[in-house]
Each structure stands twice: as C-alpha cells, then as structure tokens.
C-alpha cells in the first residue's frame, strides 16, 4: 500500500472513530400535541376507481422539542421511527418553516433541523402522511416517533 493510500486510510479510520464517539441525546418532545391521534386510513388507488395495496392517512402535529440543554450549541435534530411489526411503514411530512420537511421509513431516522440552537424550544406544525402495505398489516398499530440530537464539537 502506498504511503498516500495508508495516510488516507488512517484519516478515514480516525473520522469513523470520531463519528462513533459522537454523543447522541434523546430530545424531550413531551410538549408535543397530536391533533387527531386516531388516523383514518384510506385505500390508495392503484387504478382509478379501484383500491390499491396501500393504506394512507394524515395527521396534524403541534411539535414542541425541548432543546434548552443544548442552547448555544450547534447540531442536527433527527426524527426517528422504530421498525414496524407490520412491515414497511413510510411517513412524509410538511412543516411551517422552523423544521425541514421530509420522508422517513420505519427503522430509520431523518434530519428535521440542522444549525445553531438559539432557543429553548423548537416549535413547528407538521402535517404527516402515513403509508402502509395493507396486505402485511394485521391490526391497528401505534406509531411512536422520537427525536434525537447529534451535537457538533464545541
């Protein structure tokens, strides 16, 4: 292995080690209100006039994230969603400006904010659309979002 390649490999390993040591903190979202917690699911139309395989539903959320512990720092806030026992579950959302709109698949996380934490609370109103594969869904499910923050180095 050439000296340059070894140096690049060593630099890569240091970056991986630094990322592995990055602190991830759970964000308190207990002040969040779900406006219509019992989502009415509807068939997605595969062919006009015929039901498809998927079900979709929408809900409004008044999101309130307590980030006071990290005020004055900079970081990235992610929305997380555990894997669904019924198989693939997808969520997309729009916002009213404070947070980023996006899309999330159960079992993953998605960026909703990046930058300085200048206030004690991040607030926004989200309109979420939930989509599931109806053929794999056996019963009603509770969708449990959570939020976490990765802080930048001081």
Short mmCIF file of N, CA and C in Angstrom, two decimals:
data_model
loop_
_atom_site.label_atom_id
_atom_site.label_comp_id
_atom_site.label_asym_id
_atom_site.label_seq_id
_atom_site.Cartn_x
_atom_site.Cartn_y
_atom_site.Cartn_z
N UNK A 1 0.86 -1.17 0.00
CA UNK A 1 0.00 0.00 0.00
C UNK A 1 0.90 1.23 0.00
N UNK A 2 0.61 2.19 -0.82
CA UNK A 2 1.43 3.39 -0.91
C UNK A 2 1.25 4.24 0.34
N UNK A 3 2.22 5.11 0.59
CA UNK A 3 2.19 5.98 1.77
C UNK A 3 0.94 6.87 1.74
N UNK A 4 0.59 7.41 0.55
CA UNK A 4 -0.59 8.28 0.43
C UNK A 4 -1.88 7.53 0.73
N UNK A 5 -1.96 6.28 0.24
CA UNK A 5 -3.15 5.47 0.47
C UNK A 5 -3.27 5.10 1.95
N UNK A 6 -2.12 4.76 2.59
CA UNK A 6 -2.13 4.45 4.02
C UNK A 6 -2.58 5.67 4.82
N UNK A 7 -2.10 6.85 4.44
CA UNK A 7 -2.49 8.07 5.14
C UNK A 7 -3.98 8.34 5.00
N UNK A 8 -4.51 8.12 3.80
CA UNK A 8 -5.95 8.31 3.57
C UNK A 8 -6.75 7.30 4.39
N UNK A 9 -6.27 6.05 4.44
CA UNK A 9 -6.97 5.02 5.22
C UNK A 9 -6.95 5.37 6.70
N UNK A 10 -5.82 5.84 7.20
CA UNK A 10 -5.72 6.23 8.60
C UNK A 10 -6.65 7.40 8.91
N UNK A 11 -6.70 8.38 8.01
CA UNK A 11 -7.59 9.53 8.20
C UNK A 11 -9.05 9.08 8.22
N UNK A 12 -9.40 8.16 7.33
CA UNK A 12 -10.77 7.64 7.28
C UNK A 12 -11.12 6.95 8.60
N UNK A 13 -10.19 6.12 9.10
CA UNK A 13 -10.45 5.40 10.35
C UNK A 13 -10.61 6.38 11.51
N UNK A 14 -9.85 7.46 11.54
CA UNK A 14 -9.99 8.45 12.61
C UNK A 14 -11.35 9.13 12.52
N UNK A 15 -11.81 9.41 11.30
CA UNK A 15 -13.13 10.02 11.12
C UNK A 15 -14.22 9.08 11.60
N UNK A 16 -14.10 7.80 11.28
CA UNK A 16 -15.08 6.81 11.72
C UNK A 16 -15.08 6.71 13.24
N UNK A 17 -13.89 6.70 13.84
CA UNK A 17 -13.80 6.62 15.30
C UNK A 17 -14.41 7.85 15.95
N UNK A 18 -14.17 9.02 15.38
CA UNK A 18 -14.73 10.26 15.93
C UNK A 18 -16.25 10.25 15.82
N UNK A 19 -16.76 9.78 14.68
CA UNK A 19 -18.22 9.72 14.49
C UNK A 19 -18.84 8.72 15.45
N UNK A 20 -18.15 7.60 15.69
CA UNK A 20 -18.68 6.58 16.60
C UNK A 20 -18.76 7.12 18.03
N UNK A 21 -17.88 8.05 18.39
CA UNK A 21 -17.89 8.61 19.72
C UNK A 21 -18.80 9.82 19.87
N UNK A 22 -19.45 10.24 18.78
CA UNK A 22 -20.33 11.41 18.83
C UNK A 22 -21.48 11.14 19.78
N UNK A 23 -21.83 12.14 20.55
CA UNK A 23 -22.90 12.00 21.53
C UNK A 23 -24.26 12.20 20.86
N UNK A 24 -25.12 11.23 21.05
CA UNK A 24 -26.49 11.33 20.57
C UNK A 24 -27.37 11.41 21.81
N UNK A 25 -28.21 12.44 21.87
CA UNK A 25 -29.07 12.66 23.03
C UNK A 25 -30.53 12.61 22.61
N UNK A 26 -31.34 12.00 23.41
CA UNK A 26 -32.79 12.00 23.17
C UNK A 26 -33.34 13.38 23.49
N UNK A 27 -34.24 13.88 22.66
CA UNK A 27 -34.84 15.19 22.84
C UNK A 27 -36.23 15.00 23.46
N UNK A 28 -36.52 15.79 24.49
CA UNK A 28 -37.82 15.74 25.15
C UNK A 28 -38.89 16.36 24.25
N UNK A 29 -39.84 15.54 23.83
CA UNK A 29 -40.94 16.02 22.99
C UNK A 29 -42.28 15.88 23.72
N UNK A 30 -42.22 15.85 25.06
CA UNK A 30 -43.45 15.64 25.83
C UNK A 30 -44.46 16.77 25.69
N UNK A 31 -44.05 17.93 25.22
CA UNK A 31 -44.97 19.04 24.99
C UNK A 31 -45.66 18.99 23.64
N UNK A 32 -45.37 17.97 22.85
CA UNK A 32 -45.97 17.82 21.52
C UNK A 32 -47.42 17.37 21.64
N UNK A 33 -48.27 17.91 20.76
CA UNK A 33 -49.68 17.52 20.73
C UNK A 33 -50.03 16.97 19.36
N UNK A 34 -50.64 15.78 19.35
CA UNK A 34 -51.16 15.21 18.12
C UNK A 34 -52.62 15.62 18.05
N UNK A 35 -52.99 16.31 16.97
CA UNK A 35 -54.32 16.88 16.88
C UNK A 35 -55.41 15.84 16.65
N UNK A 36 -55.12 14.80 15.89
CA UNK A 36 -56.11 13.77 15.61
C UNK A 36 -55.40 12.41 15.71
N UNK A 37 -55.23 11.90 16.95
CA UNK A 37 -54.40 10.72 17.15
C UNK A 37 -54.91 9.43 16.50
N UNK A 38 -56.19 9.32 16.26
CA UNK A 38 -56.74 8.13 15.60
C UNK A 38 -56.85 8.41 14.10
N UNK A 39 -55.82 8.04 13.38
CA UNK A 39 -55.73 8.33 11.95
C UNK A 39 -56.70 7.45 11.17
N UNK A 40 -57.51 8.09 10.34
CA UNK A 40 -58.41 7.37 9.45
C UNK A 40 -57.63 6.99 8.20
N UNK A 41 -57.41 5.70 8.01
CA UNK A 41 -56.65 5.22 6.86
C UNK A 41 -57.60 5.00 5.68
N UNK A 42 -57.12 5.31 4.49
CA UNK A 42 -57.90 5.14 3.26
C UNK A 42 -57.07 4.34 2.26
N UNK A 43 -57.76 3.64 1.40
CA UNK A 43 -57.08 2.87 0.36
C UNK A 43 -56.41 3.81 -0.63
N UNK A 44 -55.19 3.49 -0.99
CA UNK A 44 -54.52 4.20 -2.09
C UNK A 44 -55.07 3.60 -3.38
N UNK A 45 -55.36 4.44 -4.33
CA UNK A 45 -55.90 3.95 -5.60
C UNK A 45 -54.76 3.57 -6.53
N UNK A 46 -54.71 2.27 -6.91
CA UNK A 46 -53.72 1.81 -7.89
C UNK A 46 -54.23 2.10 -9.29
N UNK A 47 -55.49 1.86 -9.49
CA UNK A 47 -56.17 2.12 -10.76
C UNK A 47 -57.37 2.99 -10.41
N UNK A 48 -57.64 4.03 -11.18
CA UNK A 48 -58.79 4.88 -10.85
C UNK A 48 -60.05 4.07 -10.60
N UNK A 49 -60.65 4.31 -9.42
CA UNK A 49 -61.88 3.62 -9.06
C UNK A 49 -61.68 2.29 -8.37
N UNK A 50 -60.43 1.80 -8.27
CA UNK A 50 -60.16 0.52 -7.62
C UNK A 50 -59.18 0.72 -6.46
N UNK A 51 -59.38 -0.01 -5.35
CA UNK A 51 -58.44 0.12 -4.23
C UNK A 51 -57.08 -0.47 -4.59
N UNK A 52 -56.03 0.10 -4.04
CA UNK A 52 -54.68 -0.41 -4.25
C UNK A 52 -54.27 -1.30 -3.09
N UNK A 53 -52.98 -1.58 -2.99
CA UNK A 53 -52.46 -2.41 -1.91
C UNK A 53 -52.20 -1.62 -0.64
N UNK A 54 -52.02 -0.30 -0.79
CA UNK A 54 -51.61 0.51 0.35
C UNK A 54 -52.73 1.27 1.01
N UNK A 55 -52.46 1.64 2.25
CA UNK A 55 -53.37 2.49 3.01
C UNK A 55 -52.60 3.76 3.38
N UNK A 56 -53.29 4.90 3.35
CA UNK A 56 -52.67 6.17 3.73
C UNK A 56 -53.59 6.92 4.67
N UNK A 57 -52.98 7.70 5.53
CA UNK A 57 -53.73 8.54 6.44
C UNK A 57 -52.91 9.75 6.80
N UNK A 58 -53.56 10.80 7.27
CA UNK A 58 -52.85 12.04 7.59
C UNK A 58 -53.20 12.48 9.00
N UNK A 59 -52.26 13.19 9.61
CA UNK A 59 -52.49 13.76 10.92
C UNK A 59 -51.70 15.05 11.08
N UNK A 60 -52.20 15.90 11.97
CA UNK A 60 -51.56 17.18 12.27
C UNK A 60 -50.89 17.06 13.63
N UNK A 61 -49.67 17.62 13.72
CA UNK A 61 -48.92 17.56 14.97
C UNK A 61 -48.38 18.95 15.29
N UNK A 62 -48.65 19.42 16.51
CA UNK A 62 -48.05 20.64 17.02
C UNK A 62 -46.80 20.20 17.77
N UNK A 63 -45.66 20.28 17.11
CA UNK A 63 -44.41 19.74 17.63
C UNK A 63 -43.73 20.75 18.54
N UNK A 64 -43.29 20.26 19.69
CA UNK A 64 -42.56 21.08 20.66
C UNK A 64 -41.39 20.26 21.18
N UNK A 65 -40.18 20.66 20.78
CA UNK A 65 -38.97 19.95 21.18
C UNK A 65 -38.20 20.80 22.19
N UNK A 66 -37.98 20.27 23.39
CA UNK A 66 -37.25 20.98 24.43
C UNK A 66 -35.75 20.77 24.21
N UNK A 67 -35.09 21.81 23.72
CA UNK A 67 -33.66 21.74 23.42
C UNK A 67 -32.87 22.70 24.32
N UNK A 68 -33.46 23.09 25.45
CA UNK A 68 -32.83 24.06 26.35
C UNK A 68 -31.44 23.60 26.81
N UNK A 69 -31.26 22.31 27.00
CA UNK A 69 -29.98 21.80 27.48
C UNK A 69 -28.84 22.04 26.49
N UNK A 70 -29.18 22.29 25.23
CA UNK A 70 -28.16 22.46 24.20
C UNK A 70 -28.16 23.88 23.61
N UNK A 71 -28.85 24.80 24.29
CA UNK A 71 -28.89 26.19 23.81
C UNK A 71 -27.47 26.75 23.72
N UNK A 72 -27.19 27.43 22.61
CA UNK A 72 -25.86 27.98 22.39
C UNK A 72 -24.92 27.03 21.66
N UNK A 73 -25.36 25.79 21.47
CA UNK A 73 -24.57 24.81 20.73
C UNK A 73 -25.14 24.69 19.32
N UNK A 74 -24.49 23.90 18.52
CA UNK A 74 -24.95 23.66 17.16
C UNK A 74 -25.04 22.15 16.96
N UNK A 75 -26.02 21.72 16.19
CA UNK A 75 -26.18 20.29 15.97
C UNK A 75 -27.26 19.98 14.96
N UNK A 76 -27.60 18.70 14.91
CA UNK A 76 -28.61 18.19 14.00
C UNK A 76 -29.66 17.41 14.79
N UNK A 77 -30.93 17.72 14.53
CA UNK A 77 -32.04 17.03 15.19
C UNK A 77 -32.66 16.08 14.17
N UNK A 78 -32.87 14.85 14.62
CA UNK A 78 -33.44 13.81 13.77
C UNK A 78 -34.75 13.30 14.34
N UNK A 79 -35.69 12.96 13.45
CA UNK A 79 -36.90 12.25 13.83
C UNK A 79 -36.59 10.77 13.62
N UNK A 80 -36.97 9.95 14.59
CA UNK A 80 -36.75 8.51 14.48
C UNK A 80 -38.08 7.78 14.57
N UNK A 81 -38.11 6.60 13.98
CA UNK A 81 -39.30 5.77 14.00
C UNK A 81 -38.85 4.32 14.05
N UNK A 82 -39.22 3.58 15.11
CA UNK A 82 -38.80 2.18 15.19
C UNK A 82 -39.38 1.34 14.05
N UNK A 83 -38.73 0.22 13.78
CA UNK A 83 -39.23 -0.70 12.75
C UNK A 83 -40.66 -1.12 13.10
N UNK A 84 -41.46 -1.31 12.08
CA UNK A 84 -42.86 -1.67 12.25
C UNK A 84 -43.04 -3.18 12.18
N UNK A 85 -43.79 -3.77 13.13
CA UNK A 85 -44.02 -5.22 13.07
C UNK A 85 -44.85 -5.64 11.85
N UNK A 86 -45.57 -4.69 11.25
CA UNK A 86 -46.40 -4.99 10.07
C UNK A 86 -45.65 -4.80 8.76
N UNK A 87 -44.37 -4.56 8.83
CA UNK A 87 -43.62 -4.37 7.60
C UNK A 87 -43.40 -2.91 7.30
N UNK A 88 -43.10 -2.61 6.05
CA UNK A 88 -42.72 -1.24 5.69
C UNK A 88 -43.80 -0.21 6.04
N UNK A 89 -43.36 0.81 6.71
CA UNK A 89 -44.20 1.94 7.07
C UNK A 89 -43.43 3.18 6.65
N UNK A 90 -44.08 4.05 5.90
CA UNK A 90 -43.42 5.27 5.44
C UNK A 90 -44.21 6.47 5.92
N UNK A 91 -43.47 7.51 6.28
CA UNK A 91 -44.08 8.75 6.73
C UNK A 91 -43.43 9.90 5.97
N UNK A 92 -44.22 10.81 5.49
CA UNK A 92 -43.70 12.04 4.90
C UNK A 92 -44.39 13.19 5.62
N UNK A 93 -43.76 14.36 5.61
CA UNK A 93 -44.35 15.48 6.31
C UNK A 93 -43.97 16.81 5.66
N UNK A 94 -44.84 17.76 5.91
CA UNK A 94 -44.56 19.15 5.55
C UNK A 94 -44.52 19.91 6.87
N UNK A 95 -43.88 21.09 6.83
CA UNK A 95 -43.75 21.91 8.03
C UNK A 95 -44.19 23.33 7.71
N UNK A 96 -44.16 24.15 8.73
CA UNK A 96 -44.50 25.57 8.52
C UNK A 96 -43.26 26.45 8.66
N UNK A 97 -42.07 25.88 8.56
CA UNK A 97 -40.89 26.72 8.46
C UNK A 97 -39.75 26.49 9.42
N UNK A 98 -39.99 26.17 10.68
CA UNK A 98 -38.89 26.03 11.63
C UNK A 98 -38.08 24.75 11.37
N UNK A 99 -38.76 23.70 10.97
CA UNK A 99 -38.11 22.42 10.71
C UNK A 99 -38.14 22.09 9.23
N UNK A 100 -37.35 21.10 8.86
CA UNK A 100 -37.28 20.68 7.47
C UNK A 100 -38.39 19.68 7.14
N UNK A 101 -39.01 19.78 5.97
CA UNK A 101 -39.93 18.75 5.53
C UNK A 101 -39.12 17.50 5.18
N UNK A 102 -39.78 16.36 5.10
CA UNK A 102 -39.01 15.17 4.75
C UNK A 102 -39.83 13.91 4.64
N UNK A 103 -39.09 12.80 4.67
CA UNK A 103 -39.66 11.46 4.49
C UNK A 103 -38.87 10.51 5.36
N UNK A 104 -39.54 9.53 5.95
CA UNK A 104 -38.92 8.59 6.87
C UNK A 104 -39.51 7.21 6.68
N UNK A 105 -38.65 6.21 6.69
CA UNK A 105 -39.08 4.81 6.64
C UNK A 105 -38.86 4.23 8.03
N UNK A 106 -39.82 3.45 8.53
CA UNK A 106 -39.69 2.85 9.85
C UNK A 106 -38.37 2.11 9.97
N UNK A 107 -37.70 2.30 11.12
CA UNK A 107 -36.42 1.69 11.36
C UNK A 107 -35.25 2.61 11.04
N UNK A 108 -35.55 3.81 10.56
CA UNK A 108 -34.51 4.77 10.18
C UNK A 108 -34.73 6.09 10.92
N UNK A 109 -33.90 7.08 10.58
CA UNK A 109 -34.09 8.41 11.13
C UNK A 109 -33.92 9.42 9.99
N UNK A 110 -34.52 10.60 10.17
CA UNK A 110 -34.48 11.63 9.13
C UNK A 110 -34.18 12.98 9.78
N UNK A 111 -33.37 13.77 9.10
CA UNK A 111 -32.99 15.09 9.58
C UNK A 111 -34.19 16.03 9.54
N UNK A 112 -34.44 16.74 10.66
CA UNK A 112 -35.51 17.73 10.69
C UNK A 112 -35.00 19.13 11.02
N UNK A 113 -33.76 19.22 11.54
CA UNK A 113 -33.18 20.53 11.85
C UNK A 113 -31.67 20.41 11.89
N UNK A 114 -30.99 21.42 11.37
CA UNK A 114 -29.53 21.49 11.44
C UNK A 114 -29.14 22.94 11.64
N UNK A 115 -28.28 23.19 12.62
CA UNK A 115 -27.81 24.55 12.84
C UNK A 115 -27.69 24.87 14.31
N UNK A 116 -27.58 26.16 14.60
CA UNK A 116 -27.42 26.59 15.99
C UNK A 116 -28.73 26.43 16.78
N UNK A 117 -28.59 26.10 18.04
CA UNK A 117 -29.75 26.01 18.94
C UNK A 117 -29.80 27.35 19.67
N UNK A 118 -30.67 28.23 19.21
CA UNK A 118 -30.73 29.60 19.72
C UNK A 118 -31.86 29.82 20.71
N UNK A 119 -32.78 28.84 20.81
CA UNK A 119 -33.93 28.98 21.71
C UNK A 119 -34.03 27.74 22.57
N UNK A 120 -34.85 27.82 23.61
CA UNK A 120 -35.05 26.67 24.50
C UNK A 120 -35.95 25.61 23.88
N UNK A 121 -36.78 26.03 22.92
CA UNK A 121 -37.77 25.12 22.33
C UNK A 121 -37.80 25.31 20.82
N UNK A 122 -37.81 24.20 20.10
CA UNK A 122 -38.06 24.22 18.65
C UNK A 122 -39.53 23.88 18.48
N UNK A 123 -40.26 24.75 17.78
CA UNK A 123 -41.70 24.55 17.57
C UNK A 123 -41.99 24.57 16.07
N UNK A 124 -42.94 23.72 15.69
CA UNK A 124 -43.43 23.75 14.32
C UNK A 124 -44.73 22.98 14.28
N UNK A 125 -45.44 23.16 13.20
CA UNK A 125 -46.69 22.42 12.96
C UNK A 125 -46.42 21.51 11.77
N UNK A 126 -46.59 20.20 11.98
CA UNK A 126 -46.33 19.23 10.93
C UNK A 126 -47.62 18.61 10.44
N UNK A 127 -47.67 18.37 9.16
CA UNK A 127 -48.75 17.58 8.56
C UNK A 127 -48.10 16.30 8.07
N UNK A 128 -48.39 15.19 8.75
CA UNK A 128 -47.79 13.90 8.44
C UNK A 128 -48.73 13.04 7.62
N UNK A 129 -48.16 12.35 6.65
CA UNK A 129 -48.90 11.35 5.88
C UNK A 129 -48.23 10.00 6.14
N UNK A 130 -49.01 9.05 6.61
CA UNK A 130 -48.53 7.71 6.94
C UNK A 130 -49.01 6.76 5.85
N UNK A 131 -48.09 5.92 5.35
CA UNK A 131 -48.43 4.93 4.32
C UNK A 131 -47.97 3.55 4.76
N UNK A 132 -48.86 2.56 4.61
CA UNK A 132 -48.54 1.18 4.96
C UNK A 132 -48.98 0.24 3.84
N UNK A 133 -48.38 -0.94 3.82
CA UNK A 133 -48.78 -2.00 2.90
C UNK A 133 -49.93 -2.76 3.56
N UNK A 134 -51.13 -2.60 3.05
CA UNK A 134 -52.32 -3.18 3.67
C UNK A 134 -52.28 -4.71 3.72
N UNK A 135 -51.60 -5.34 2.80
CA UNK A 135 -51.57 -6.80 2.78
C UNK A 135 -50.72 -7.37 3.90
N UNK A 136 -49.84 -6.57 4.47
CA UNK A 136 -48.98 -7.04 5.55
C UNK A 136 -49.46 -6.57 6.92
N UNK A 137 -50.40 -5.64 6.94
CA UNK A 137 -50.88 -5.11 8.21
C UNK A 137 -51.97 -6.01 8.77
N UNK A 138 -51.76 -6.48 9.99
CA UNK A 138 -52.71 -7.42 10.60
C UNK A 138 -53.64 -6.75 11.59
N UNK A 139 -53.19 -5.62 12.19
CA UNK A 139 -54.00 -4.96 13.21
C UNK A 139 -53.61 -3.49 13.27
N UNK A 140 -54.36 -2.74 14.04
CA UNK A 140 -54.03 -1.32 14.24
C UNK A 140 -52.69 -1.23 14.98
N UNK A 141 -51.92 -0.21 14.65
CA UNK A 141 -50.60 -0.03 15.24
C UNK A 141 -50.45 1.36 15.81
N UNK A 142 -49.65 1.47 16.86
CA UNK A 142 -49.28 2.76 17.40
C UNK A 142 -47.96 3.16 16.77
N UNK A 143 -47.88 4.36 16.28
CA UNK A 143 -46.66 4.86 15.66
C UNK A 143 -45.97 5.76 16.69
N UNK A 144 -44.78 5.37 17.09
CA UNK A 144 -44.06 6.09 18.15
C UNK A 144 -42.82 6.79 17.61
N UNK A 145 -42.99 8.04 17.23
CA UNK A 145 -41.86 8.85 16.80
C UNK A 145 -41.07 9.28 18.02
N UNK A 146 -39.80 9.53 17.83
CA UNK A 146 -39.00 10.17 18.86
C UNK A 146 -37.99 11.06 18.14
N UNK A 147 -37.28 11.84 18.93
CA UNK A 147 -36.32 12.78 18.36
C UNK A 147 -35.01 12.66 19.11
N UNK A 148 -33.92 12.87 18.37
CA UNK A 148 -32.60 12.85 18.98
C UNK A 148 -31.74 13.93 18.34
N UNK A 149 -30.73 14.34 19.08
CA UNK A 149 -29.85 15.41 18.60
C UNK A 149 -28.40 14.90 18.60
N UNK A 150 -27.69 15.20 17.53
CA UNK A 150 -26.25 14.99 17.43
C UNK A 150 -25.62 16.37 17.52
N UNK A 151 -24.77 16.58 18.50
CA UNK A 151 -24.16 17.90 18.69
C UNK A 151 -22.85 18.00 17.94
N UNK A 152 -22.59 19.20 17.41
CA UNK A 152 -21.31 19.48 16.80
C UNK A 152 -20.29 19.67 17.92
N UNK A 153 -19.03 19.45 17.60
CA UNK A 153 -17.97 19.67 18.58
C UNK A 153 -17.94 21.15 18.97
N UNK A 154 -17.70 21.46 20.26
CA UNK A 154 -17.68 22.88 20.68
C UNK A 154 -16.51 23.63 20.12
#
